[in-house]
Short mmCIF file of C-alpha atoms and ligand atoms in Angstrom, two decimals:
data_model
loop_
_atom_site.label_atom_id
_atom_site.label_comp_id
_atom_site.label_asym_id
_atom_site.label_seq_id
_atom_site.Cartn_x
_atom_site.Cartn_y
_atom_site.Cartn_z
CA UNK A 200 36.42 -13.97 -26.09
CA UNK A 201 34.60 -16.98 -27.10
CA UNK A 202 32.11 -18.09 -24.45
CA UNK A 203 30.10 -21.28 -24.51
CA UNK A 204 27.15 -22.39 -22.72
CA UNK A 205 28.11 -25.58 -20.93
CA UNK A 206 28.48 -26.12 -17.06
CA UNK A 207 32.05 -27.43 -17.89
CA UNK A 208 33.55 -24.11 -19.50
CA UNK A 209 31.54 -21.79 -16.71
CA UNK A 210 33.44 -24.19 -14.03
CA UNK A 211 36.71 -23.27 -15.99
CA UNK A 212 35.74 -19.36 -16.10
CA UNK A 213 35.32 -19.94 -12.03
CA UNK A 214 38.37 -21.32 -12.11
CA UNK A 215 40.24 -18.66 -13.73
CA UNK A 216 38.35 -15.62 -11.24
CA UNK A 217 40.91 -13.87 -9.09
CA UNK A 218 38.53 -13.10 -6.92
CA UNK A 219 36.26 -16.19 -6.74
CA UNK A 220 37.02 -16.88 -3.02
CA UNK A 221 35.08 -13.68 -2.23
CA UNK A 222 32.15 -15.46 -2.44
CA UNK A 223 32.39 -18.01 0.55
CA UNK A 224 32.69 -14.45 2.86
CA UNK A 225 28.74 -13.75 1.71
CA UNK A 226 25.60 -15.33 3.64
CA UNK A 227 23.72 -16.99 0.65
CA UNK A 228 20.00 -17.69 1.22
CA UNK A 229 19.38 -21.51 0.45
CA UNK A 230 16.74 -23.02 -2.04
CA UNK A 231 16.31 -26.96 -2.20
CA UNK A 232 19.90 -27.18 0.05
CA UNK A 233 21.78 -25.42 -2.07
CA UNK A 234 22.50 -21.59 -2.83
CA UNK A 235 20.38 -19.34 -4.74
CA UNK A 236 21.30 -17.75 -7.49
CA UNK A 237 21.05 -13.99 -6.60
CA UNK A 238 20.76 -11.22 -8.90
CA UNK A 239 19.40 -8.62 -6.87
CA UNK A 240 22.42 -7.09 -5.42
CA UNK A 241 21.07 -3.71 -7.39
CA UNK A 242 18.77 -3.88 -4.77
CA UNK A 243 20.05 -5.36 -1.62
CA UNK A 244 23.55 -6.92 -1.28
CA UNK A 245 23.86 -10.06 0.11
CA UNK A 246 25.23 -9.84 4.12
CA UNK A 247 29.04 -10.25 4.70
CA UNK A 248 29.95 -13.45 6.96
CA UNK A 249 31.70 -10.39 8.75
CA UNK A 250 29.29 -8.36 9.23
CA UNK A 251 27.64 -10.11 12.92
CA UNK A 252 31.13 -9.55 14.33
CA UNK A 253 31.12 -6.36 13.82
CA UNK A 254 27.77 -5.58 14.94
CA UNK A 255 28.29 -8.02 18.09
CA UNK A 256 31.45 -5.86 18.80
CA UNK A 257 29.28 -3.20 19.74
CA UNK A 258 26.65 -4.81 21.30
CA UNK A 259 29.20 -6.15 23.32
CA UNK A 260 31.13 -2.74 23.96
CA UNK A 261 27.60 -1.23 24.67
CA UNK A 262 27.05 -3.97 27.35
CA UNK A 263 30.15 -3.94 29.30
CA UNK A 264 30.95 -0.24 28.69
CA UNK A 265 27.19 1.61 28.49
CA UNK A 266 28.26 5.09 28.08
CA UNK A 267 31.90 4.81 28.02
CA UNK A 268 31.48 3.11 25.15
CA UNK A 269 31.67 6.17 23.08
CA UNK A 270 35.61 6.62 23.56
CA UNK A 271 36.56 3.25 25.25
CA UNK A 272 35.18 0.79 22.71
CA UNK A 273 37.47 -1.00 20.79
CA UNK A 274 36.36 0.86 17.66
CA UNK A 275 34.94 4.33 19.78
CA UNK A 276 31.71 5.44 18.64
CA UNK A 277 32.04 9.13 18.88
CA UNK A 278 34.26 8.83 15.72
CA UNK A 279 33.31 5.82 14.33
CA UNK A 280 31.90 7.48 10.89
CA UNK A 281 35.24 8.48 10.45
CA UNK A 282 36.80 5.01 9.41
CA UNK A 283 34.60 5.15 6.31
CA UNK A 284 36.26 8.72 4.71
CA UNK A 285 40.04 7.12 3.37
CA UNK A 286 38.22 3.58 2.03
CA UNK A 287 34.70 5.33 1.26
CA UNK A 288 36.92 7.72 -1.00
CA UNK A 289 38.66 4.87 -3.32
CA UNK A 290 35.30 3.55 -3.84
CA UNK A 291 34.15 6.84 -5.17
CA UNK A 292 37.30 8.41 -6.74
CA UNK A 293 37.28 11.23 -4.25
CA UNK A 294 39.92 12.69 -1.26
CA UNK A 295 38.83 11.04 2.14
CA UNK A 296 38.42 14.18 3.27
CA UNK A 297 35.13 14.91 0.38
CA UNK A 298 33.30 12.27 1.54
CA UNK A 299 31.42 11.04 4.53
CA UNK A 300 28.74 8.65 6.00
CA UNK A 301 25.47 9.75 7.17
CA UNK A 302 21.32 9.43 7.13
CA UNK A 303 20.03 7.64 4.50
CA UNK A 304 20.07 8.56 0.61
CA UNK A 305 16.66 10.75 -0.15
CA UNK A 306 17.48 12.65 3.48
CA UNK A 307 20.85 13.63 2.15
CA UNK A 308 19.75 14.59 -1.44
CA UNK A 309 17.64 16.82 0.79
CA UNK A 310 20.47 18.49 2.78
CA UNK A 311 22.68 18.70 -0.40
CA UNK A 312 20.01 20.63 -1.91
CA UNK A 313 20.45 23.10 1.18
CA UNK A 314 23.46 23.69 -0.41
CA UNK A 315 23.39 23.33 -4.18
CA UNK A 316 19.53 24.40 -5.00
CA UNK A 317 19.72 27.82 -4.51
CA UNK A 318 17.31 29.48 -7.11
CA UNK A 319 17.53 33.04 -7.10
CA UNK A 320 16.08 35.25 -9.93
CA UNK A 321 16.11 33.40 -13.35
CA UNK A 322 18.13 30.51 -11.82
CA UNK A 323 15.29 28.14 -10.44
CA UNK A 324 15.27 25.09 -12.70
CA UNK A 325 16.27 22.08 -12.24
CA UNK A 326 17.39 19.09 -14.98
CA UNK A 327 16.69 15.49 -14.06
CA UNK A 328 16.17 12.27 -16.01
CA UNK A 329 12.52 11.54 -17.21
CA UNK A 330 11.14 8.29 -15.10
CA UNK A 331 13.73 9.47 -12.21
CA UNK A 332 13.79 6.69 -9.77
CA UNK A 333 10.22 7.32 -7.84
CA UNK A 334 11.87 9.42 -4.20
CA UNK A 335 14.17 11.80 -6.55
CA UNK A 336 10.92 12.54 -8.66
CA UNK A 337 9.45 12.97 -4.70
CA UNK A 338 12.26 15.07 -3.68
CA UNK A 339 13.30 17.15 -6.52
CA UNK A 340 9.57 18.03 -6.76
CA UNK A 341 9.00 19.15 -3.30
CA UNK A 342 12.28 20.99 -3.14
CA UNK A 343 10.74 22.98 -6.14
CA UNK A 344 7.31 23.91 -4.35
CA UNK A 345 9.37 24.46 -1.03
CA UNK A 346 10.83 27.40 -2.72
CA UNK A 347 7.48 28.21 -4.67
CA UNK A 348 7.95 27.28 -8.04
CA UNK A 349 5.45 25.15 -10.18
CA UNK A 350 7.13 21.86 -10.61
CA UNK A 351 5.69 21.60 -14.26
CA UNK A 352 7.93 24.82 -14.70
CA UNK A 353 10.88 24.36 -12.96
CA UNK A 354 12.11 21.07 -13.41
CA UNK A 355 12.98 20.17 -17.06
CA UNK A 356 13.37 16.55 -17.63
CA UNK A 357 15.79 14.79 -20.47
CA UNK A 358 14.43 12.40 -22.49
CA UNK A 359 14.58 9.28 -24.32
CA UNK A 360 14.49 9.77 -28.44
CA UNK A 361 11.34 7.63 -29.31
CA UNK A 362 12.14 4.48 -29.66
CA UNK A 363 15.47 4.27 -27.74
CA UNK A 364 16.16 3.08 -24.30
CA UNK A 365 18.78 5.09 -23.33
CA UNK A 366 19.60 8.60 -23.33
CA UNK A 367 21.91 9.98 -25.44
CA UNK A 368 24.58 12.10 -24.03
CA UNK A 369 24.04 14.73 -26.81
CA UNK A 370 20.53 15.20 -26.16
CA UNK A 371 21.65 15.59 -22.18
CA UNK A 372 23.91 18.54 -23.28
CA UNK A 373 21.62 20.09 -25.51
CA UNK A 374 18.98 20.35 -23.30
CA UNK A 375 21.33 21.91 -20.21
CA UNK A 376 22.36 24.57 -22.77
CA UNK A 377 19.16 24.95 -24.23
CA UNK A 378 17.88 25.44 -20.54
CA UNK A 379 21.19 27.66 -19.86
CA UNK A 380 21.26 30.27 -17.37
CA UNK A 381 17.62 29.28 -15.92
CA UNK A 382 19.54 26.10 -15.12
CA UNK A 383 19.86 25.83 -10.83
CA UNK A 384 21.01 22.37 -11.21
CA UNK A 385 21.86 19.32 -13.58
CA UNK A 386 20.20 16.46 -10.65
CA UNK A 387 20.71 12.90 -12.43
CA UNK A 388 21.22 9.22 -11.75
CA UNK A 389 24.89 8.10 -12.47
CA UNK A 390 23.59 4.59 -13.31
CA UNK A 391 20.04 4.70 -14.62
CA UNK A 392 18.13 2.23 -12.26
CA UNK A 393 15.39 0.90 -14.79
CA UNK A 394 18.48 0.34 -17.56
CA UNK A 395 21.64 0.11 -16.19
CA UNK A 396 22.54 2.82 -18.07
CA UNK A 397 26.00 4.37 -17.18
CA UNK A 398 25.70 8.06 -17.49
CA UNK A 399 28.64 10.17 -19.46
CA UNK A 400 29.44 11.79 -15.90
CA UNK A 401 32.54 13.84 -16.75
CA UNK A 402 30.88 15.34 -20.08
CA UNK A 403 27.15 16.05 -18.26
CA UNK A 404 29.40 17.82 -14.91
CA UNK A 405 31.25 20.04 -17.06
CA UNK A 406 28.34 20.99 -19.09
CA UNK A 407 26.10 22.02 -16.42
CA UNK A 408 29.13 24.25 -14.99
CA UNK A 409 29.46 25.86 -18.38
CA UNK A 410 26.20 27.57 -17.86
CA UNK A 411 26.61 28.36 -14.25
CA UNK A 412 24.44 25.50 -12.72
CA UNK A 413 25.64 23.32 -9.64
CA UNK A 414 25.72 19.59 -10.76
CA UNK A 415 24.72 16.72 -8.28
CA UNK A 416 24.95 12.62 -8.95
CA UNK A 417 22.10 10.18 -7.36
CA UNK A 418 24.75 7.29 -7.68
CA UNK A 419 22.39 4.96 -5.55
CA UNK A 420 23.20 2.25 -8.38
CA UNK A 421 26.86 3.16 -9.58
CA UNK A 422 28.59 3.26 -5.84
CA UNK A 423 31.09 0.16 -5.76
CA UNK A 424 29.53 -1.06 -9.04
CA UNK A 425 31.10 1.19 -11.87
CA UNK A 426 34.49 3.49 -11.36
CA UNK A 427 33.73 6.81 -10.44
CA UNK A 428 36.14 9.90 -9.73
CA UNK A 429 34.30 12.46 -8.72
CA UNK A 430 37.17 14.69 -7.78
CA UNK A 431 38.62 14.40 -11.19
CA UNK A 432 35.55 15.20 -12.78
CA UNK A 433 34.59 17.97 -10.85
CA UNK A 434 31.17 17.07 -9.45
CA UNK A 435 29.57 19.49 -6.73
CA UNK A 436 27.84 16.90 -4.64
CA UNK A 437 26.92 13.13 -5.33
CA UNK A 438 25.03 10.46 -2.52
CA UNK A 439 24.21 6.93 -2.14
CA UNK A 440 22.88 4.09 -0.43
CA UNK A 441 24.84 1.47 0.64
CA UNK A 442 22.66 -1.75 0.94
CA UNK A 443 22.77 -2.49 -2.93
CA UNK A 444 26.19 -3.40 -4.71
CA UNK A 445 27.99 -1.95 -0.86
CA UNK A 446 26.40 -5.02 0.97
CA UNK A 447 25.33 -2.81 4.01
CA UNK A 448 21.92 -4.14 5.36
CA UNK A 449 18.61 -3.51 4.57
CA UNK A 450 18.01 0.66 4.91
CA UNK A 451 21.36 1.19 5.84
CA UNK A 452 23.07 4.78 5.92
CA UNK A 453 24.09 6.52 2.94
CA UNK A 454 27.34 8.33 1.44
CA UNK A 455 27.96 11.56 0.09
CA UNK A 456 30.72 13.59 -1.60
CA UNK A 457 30.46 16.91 -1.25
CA UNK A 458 33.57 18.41 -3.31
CA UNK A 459 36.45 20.18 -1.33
CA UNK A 460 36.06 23.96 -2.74
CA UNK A 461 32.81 24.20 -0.62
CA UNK A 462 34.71 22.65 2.56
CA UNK A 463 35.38 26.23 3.97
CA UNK A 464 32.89 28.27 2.04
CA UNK A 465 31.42 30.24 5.17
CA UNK A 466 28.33 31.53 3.74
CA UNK A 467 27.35 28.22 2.09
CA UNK A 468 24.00 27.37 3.12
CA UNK A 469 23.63 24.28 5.45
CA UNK A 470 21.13 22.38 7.94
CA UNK A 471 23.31 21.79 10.77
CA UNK A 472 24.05 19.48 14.22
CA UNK A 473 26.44 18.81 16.57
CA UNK A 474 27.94 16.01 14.84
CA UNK A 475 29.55 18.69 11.94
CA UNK A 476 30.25 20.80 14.89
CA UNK A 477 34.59 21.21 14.82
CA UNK A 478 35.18 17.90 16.64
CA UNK A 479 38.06 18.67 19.06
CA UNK A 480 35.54 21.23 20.77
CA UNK A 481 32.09 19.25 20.37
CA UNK A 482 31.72 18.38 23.86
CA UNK A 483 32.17 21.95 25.06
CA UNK A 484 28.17 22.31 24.25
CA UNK A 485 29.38 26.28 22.45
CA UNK A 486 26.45 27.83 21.54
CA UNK A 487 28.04 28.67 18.20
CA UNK A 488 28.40 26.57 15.17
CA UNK A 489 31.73 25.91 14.13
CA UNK A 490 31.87 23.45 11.18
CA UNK A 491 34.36 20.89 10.71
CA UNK A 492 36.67 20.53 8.38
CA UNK A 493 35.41 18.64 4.76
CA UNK A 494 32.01 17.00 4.35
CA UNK A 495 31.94 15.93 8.13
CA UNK A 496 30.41 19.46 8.46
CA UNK A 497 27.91 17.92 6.99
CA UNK A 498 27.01 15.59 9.58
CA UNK A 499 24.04 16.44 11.82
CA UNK A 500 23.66 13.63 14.74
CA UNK A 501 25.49 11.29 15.96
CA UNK A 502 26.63 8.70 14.39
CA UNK A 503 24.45 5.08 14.37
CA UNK A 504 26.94 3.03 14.92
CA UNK A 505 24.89 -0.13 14.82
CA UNK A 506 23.85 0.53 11.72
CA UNK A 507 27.30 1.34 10.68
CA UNK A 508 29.03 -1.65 11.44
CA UNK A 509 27.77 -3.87 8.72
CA UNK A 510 28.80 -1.12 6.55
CA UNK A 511 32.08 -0.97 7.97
CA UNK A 512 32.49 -5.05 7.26
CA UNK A 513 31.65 -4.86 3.95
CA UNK A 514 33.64 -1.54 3.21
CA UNK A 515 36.98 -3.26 4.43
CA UNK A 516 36.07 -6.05 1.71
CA UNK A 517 35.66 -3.90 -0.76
CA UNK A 518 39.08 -1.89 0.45
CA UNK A 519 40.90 -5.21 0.38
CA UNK A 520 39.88 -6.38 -2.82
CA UNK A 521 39.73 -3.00 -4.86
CA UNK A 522 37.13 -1.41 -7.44
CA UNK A 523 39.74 -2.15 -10.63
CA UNK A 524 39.72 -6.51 -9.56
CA UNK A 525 35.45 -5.66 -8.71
CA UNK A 526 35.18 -4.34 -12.12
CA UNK A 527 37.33 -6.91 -14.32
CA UNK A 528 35.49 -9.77 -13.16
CA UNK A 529 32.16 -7.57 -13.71
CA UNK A 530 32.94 -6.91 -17.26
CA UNK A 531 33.70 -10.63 -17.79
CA UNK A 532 30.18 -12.02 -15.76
CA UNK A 533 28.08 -9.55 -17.34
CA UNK A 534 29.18 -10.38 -20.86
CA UNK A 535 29.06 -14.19 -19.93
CA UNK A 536 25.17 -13.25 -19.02
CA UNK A 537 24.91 -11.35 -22.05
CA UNK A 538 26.25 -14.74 -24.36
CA UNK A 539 23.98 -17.27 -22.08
CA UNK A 540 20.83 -15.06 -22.65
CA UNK A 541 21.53 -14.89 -26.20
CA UNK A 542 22.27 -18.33 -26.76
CA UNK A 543 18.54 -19.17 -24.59
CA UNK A 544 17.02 -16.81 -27.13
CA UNK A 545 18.14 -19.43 -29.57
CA UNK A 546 16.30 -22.06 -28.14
CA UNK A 547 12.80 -21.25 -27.85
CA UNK A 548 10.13 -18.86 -29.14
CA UNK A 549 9.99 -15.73 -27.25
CA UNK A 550 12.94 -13.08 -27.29
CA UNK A 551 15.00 -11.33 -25.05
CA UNK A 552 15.48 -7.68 -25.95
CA UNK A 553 18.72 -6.24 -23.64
CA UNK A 554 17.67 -2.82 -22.83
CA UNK A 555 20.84 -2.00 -21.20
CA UNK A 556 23.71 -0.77 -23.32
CA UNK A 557 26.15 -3.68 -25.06
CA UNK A 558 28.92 -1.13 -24.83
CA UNK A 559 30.82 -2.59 -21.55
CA UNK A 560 31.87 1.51 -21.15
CA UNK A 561 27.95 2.13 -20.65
CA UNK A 562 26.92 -0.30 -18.78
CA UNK A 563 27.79 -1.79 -14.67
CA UNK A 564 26.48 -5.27 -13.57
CA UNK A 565 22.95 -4.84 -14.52
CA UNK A 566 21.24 -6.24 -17.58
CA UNK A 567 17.50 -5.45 -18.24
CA UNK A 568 15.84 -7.54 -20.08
CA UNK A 569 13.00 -6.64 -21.69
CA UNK A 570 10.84 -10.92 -22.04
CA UNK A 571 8.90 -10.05 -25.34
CA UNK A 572 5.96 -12.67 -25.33
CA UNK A 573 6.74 -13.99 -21.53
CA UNK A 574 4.55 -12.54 -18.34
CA UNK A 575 5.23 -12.11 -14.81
CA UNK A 576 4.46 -16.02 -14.84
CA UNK A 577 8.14 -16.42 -16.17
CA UNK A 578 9.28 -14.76 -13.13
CA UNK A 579 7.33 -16.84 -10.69
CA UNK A 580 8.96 -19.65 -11.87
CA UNK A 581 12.36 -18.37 -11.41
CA UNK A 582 11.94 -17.50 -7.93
CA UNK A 583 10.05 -21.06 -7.21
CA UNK A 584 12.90 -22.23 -8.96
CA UNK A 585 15.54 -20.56 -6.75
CA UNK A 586 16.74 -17.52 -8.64
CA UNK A 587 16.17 -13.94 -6.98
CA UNK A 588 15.76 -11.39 -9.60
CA UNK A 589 13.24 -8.56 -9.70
CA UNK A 590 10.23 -8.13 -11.94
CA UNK A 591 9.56 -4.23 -13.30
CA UNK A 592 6.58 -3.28 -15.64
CA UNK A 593 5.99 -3.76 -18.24
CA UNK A 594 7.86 -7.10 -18.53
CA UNK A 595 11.42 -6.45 -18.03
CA UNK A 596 13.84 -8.39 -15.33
CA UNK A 597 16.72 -6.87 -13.89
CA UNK A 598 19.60 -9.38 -13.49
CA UNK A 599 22.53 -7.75 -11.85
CA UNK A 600 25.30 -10.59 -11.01
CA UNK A 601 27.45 -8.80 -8.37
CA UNK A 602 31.00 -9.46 -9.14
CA UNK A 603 31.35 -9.86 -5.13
CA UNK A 604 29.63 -12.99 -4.37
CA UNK A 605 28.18 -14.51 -8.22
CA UNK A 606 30.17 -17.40 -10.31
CA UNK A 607 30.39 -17.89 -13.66
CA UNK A 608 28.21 -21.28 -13.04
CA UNK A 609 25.35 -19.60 -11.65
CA UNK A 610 25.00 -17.55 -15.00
CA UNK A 611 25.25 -20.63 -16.85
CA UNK A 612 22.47 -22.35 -14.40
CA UNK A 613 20.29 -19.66 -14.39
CA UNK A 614 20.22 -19.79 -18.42
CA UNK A 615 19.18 -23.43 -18.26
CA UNK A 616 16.25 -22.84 -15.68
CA UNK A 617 15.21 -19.74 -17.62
CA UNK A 618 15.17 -21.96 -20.35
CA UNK A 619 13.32 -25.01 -18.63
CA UNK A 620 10.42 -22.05 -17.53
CA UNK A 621 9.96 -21.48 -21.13
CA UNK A 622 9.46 -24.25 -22.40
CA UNK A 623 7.04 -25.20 -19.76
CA UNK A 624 4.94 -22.30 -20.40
CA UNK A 625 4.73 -23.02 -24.20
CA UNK A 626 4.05 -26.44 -24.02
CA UNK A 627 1.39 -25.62 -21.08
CA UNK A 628 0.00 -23.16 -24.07
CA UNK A 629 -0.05 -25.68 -26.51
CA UNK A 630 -1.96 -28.14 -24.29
CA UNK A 631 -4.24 -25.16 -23.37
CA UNK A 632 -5.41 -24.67 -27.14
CA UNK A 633 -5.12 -28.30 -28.02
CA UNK A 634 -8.08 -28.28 -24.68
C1 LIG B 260 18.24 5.61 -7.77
C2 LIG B 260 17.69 5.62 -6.37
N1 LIG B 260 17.52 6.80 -5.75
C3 LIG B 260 17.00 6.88 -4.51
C4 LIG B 260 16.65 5.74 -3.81
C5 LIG B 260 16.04 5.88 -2.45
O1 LIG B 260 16.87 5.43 -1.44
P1 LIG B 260 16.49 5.62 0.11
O2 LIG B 260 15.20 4.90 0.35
O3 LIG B 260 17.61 4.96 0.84
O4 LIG B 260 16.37 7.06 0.38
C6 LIG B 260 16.85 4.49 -4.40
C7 LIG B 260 16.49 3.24 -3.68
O5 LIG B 260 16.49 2.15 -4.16
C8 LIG B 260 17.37 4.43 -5.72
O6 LIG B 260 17.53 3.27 -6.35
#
């Protein structure tokens, strides 16, 4: 396709976007009167119009009903989690009955690794990314000293080849069948967080079963971003958080897939609660655990409904609309970012290196970019200047233009203030040395 960098053709590519409407149903903060240009949906989604009523629904339900509220509300809370499973599960390429909505996304990793980190005997290790997002590094390490093993020893990280950004999914498949038969579990993010980085998560699942390991997805940054089938591709257990590309409120509760041959494993280890108690006798108060059936046996307390709701707003948007329309409009905004940054780099001295992968097959709706020659000055000015984006060390922004809620003209605005910042700075610089 042959982009250009002019207001007029972005205003034609919003024209021509299926699913353009989407983003009048989003709460936009305002800069100067007018709406920002937001590229932190990576990091928190921007709130559905919806999502008030749904949490006044319950506030109201709570008021009027107090107690009964639990199975006379218009949506009843004592199953409430349970609207997520059938729409939860196209978002995730799963059966409704493999998935389920609970806690928050480091507290489940946790519990899953009840399950799927059981070292025994020469089994103990475990494979993760090197530079894991900061609370896996947290929680993969204290799983490891929880069952006494020396961290240095037991988890084995992949890495980078020097000089690349992104890991190759050779190296990833070396290094779980170089590790082999010590290998526990294969622990990764699906979407690398720093790069965008899509993850080969078919090839890396299979792998890790080949030498006996259980293999577990942190897809904090790929859930309703890139498509995923977990089913298909075998995976043992997978979570994430829902207030980045799912538009769930700050904190909000996480997912997880937990795949269907463990549903009625007996002996599988498990922290559990009433809430994964067999639902038709919960309120019977048994003194013995009997799970229910799929991931809900998963669940440990009730359900936080108000917390939920939001969730629930922006999961019926997402169930209306459809991960295949999500992702053709991604493809197109990303690479329309990808043309505007390049033709900036044109136009004034410093460069833009892309850290995250130009194949569209390796990459979501992020794009790190690495601002050789520009500081964290650069970024002050875009956020004075009304653009949200977020600033990582050493020097590289993360621009991720959710399909959801960004146009075509905001990527074509943003390159012109990115631009504008530039220039400032370098004629500032001049003036500086000319002083
Ligand atoms: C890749 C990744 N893993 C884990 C987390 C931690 O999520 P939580 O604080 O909800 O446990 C985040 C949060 O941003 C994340 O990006």
């Amino acid at each position: 396709m042959q982009f250009q960098n002019t207001l007029e053709y972005a205003r034609e590519l919003d024209s021509q976007d299926k699913i353009a409407s989407y983003r009048d149903q989003f709460i936009f903060p305002q800069h100067e009167g007018k709406n920002v240009i937001y590229f932190t949906g990576n990091s928190l989604g921007l709130q559905p119009k919806s999502a008030k009523k749904y949490v006044d629904e319950i506030m109201t339900d709570w008021a009027n009903l107090a107690v009964e509220g639990h199975f006379y509300a218009e949506k009843p809370w004592w199953d409430y989690h349970e609207r997520f499973s059938e729409k939860l599960a196209k978002v995730v390429g799963a059966k409704p009955a493999e998935v389920t909505v609970m806690n928050t996304l480091t507290v489940n990793l946790h519990l899953l690794m009840v399950s799927f980190y059981r070292p025994e005997g020469k089994r103990y290790k475990i494979i993760c990314e090197e530079k894991a997002f900061p609370s896996d590094q947290y929680m993969i390490s204290s799983q490891v000293r929880f069952h006494e093993y020396d961290p240095k020893d037991a988890i084995v990280e992949i890495r980078r080849r020097d000089g690349e950004n992104n890991f190759r999914t050779e190296d990833i498949i070396a290094k779980i069948n170089e590790v082999g038969e010590e290998c526990a579990l294969v622990l990764i993010g699906g979407v690398n967080y720093y790069t965008g980085q899509v993850l080969e998560m078919e090839k890396i699942t299979k792998a890790g079963h080949e030498v006996g390991a259980f293999v577990g997805w942190d897809l904090a940054h790929a859930a309703g971003n890139i498509e995923l089938k977990l089913s298909e591709w075998k995976v043992d257990f997978a979570a994430w958080c829902s207030y980045k590309y799912m538009n769930s409120g700050p904190g909000n509760a996480s997912g997880c897939f937990i795949n269907e041959k463990y549903h009625n494993q007996k002996d599988i280890p498990r922290f559990e609660g009433w809430w994964g108690h067999n639902k038709e006798r919960r309120f019977l108060m048994e003194p013995e655990f009997q799970p229910e059936n799929g991931a809900d046996a998963w669940q440990i307390s009730n359900a936080p409904v108000l917390a939920l709701a939001p969730y629930l707003a922006s999961l019926e948007m997402f169930d209306e609309v459809g991960m295949p329309a999500l992702i053709e409009k991604r493809n197109k905004i990303v690479a329309y970012l990808e043309f505007v940054l390049h033709e900036i780099d044109k136009e004034v001295e410093s460069s833009f290196e892309i850290i995250t992968p130009s194949n569209q097959e390796e990459r979501g709706t992020q794009l790190s970019v690495f601002l050789h020659g520009e500081g964290r000055e650069l970024f002050n000015y875009l956020m004075e200047n009304g653009v949200i984006t977020d600033w990582r060390e050493p020097n590289v922004i993360r621009l991720a233009p959710a399909p959801f809620y960004c146009s075509f003209e905001d990527m074509y605005q943003f390159g012109q203030i990115l631009k504008n910042g530039i220039l400032k700075k370098t004629k500032e610089d001049r003036v500086s040395k000319r002083d």
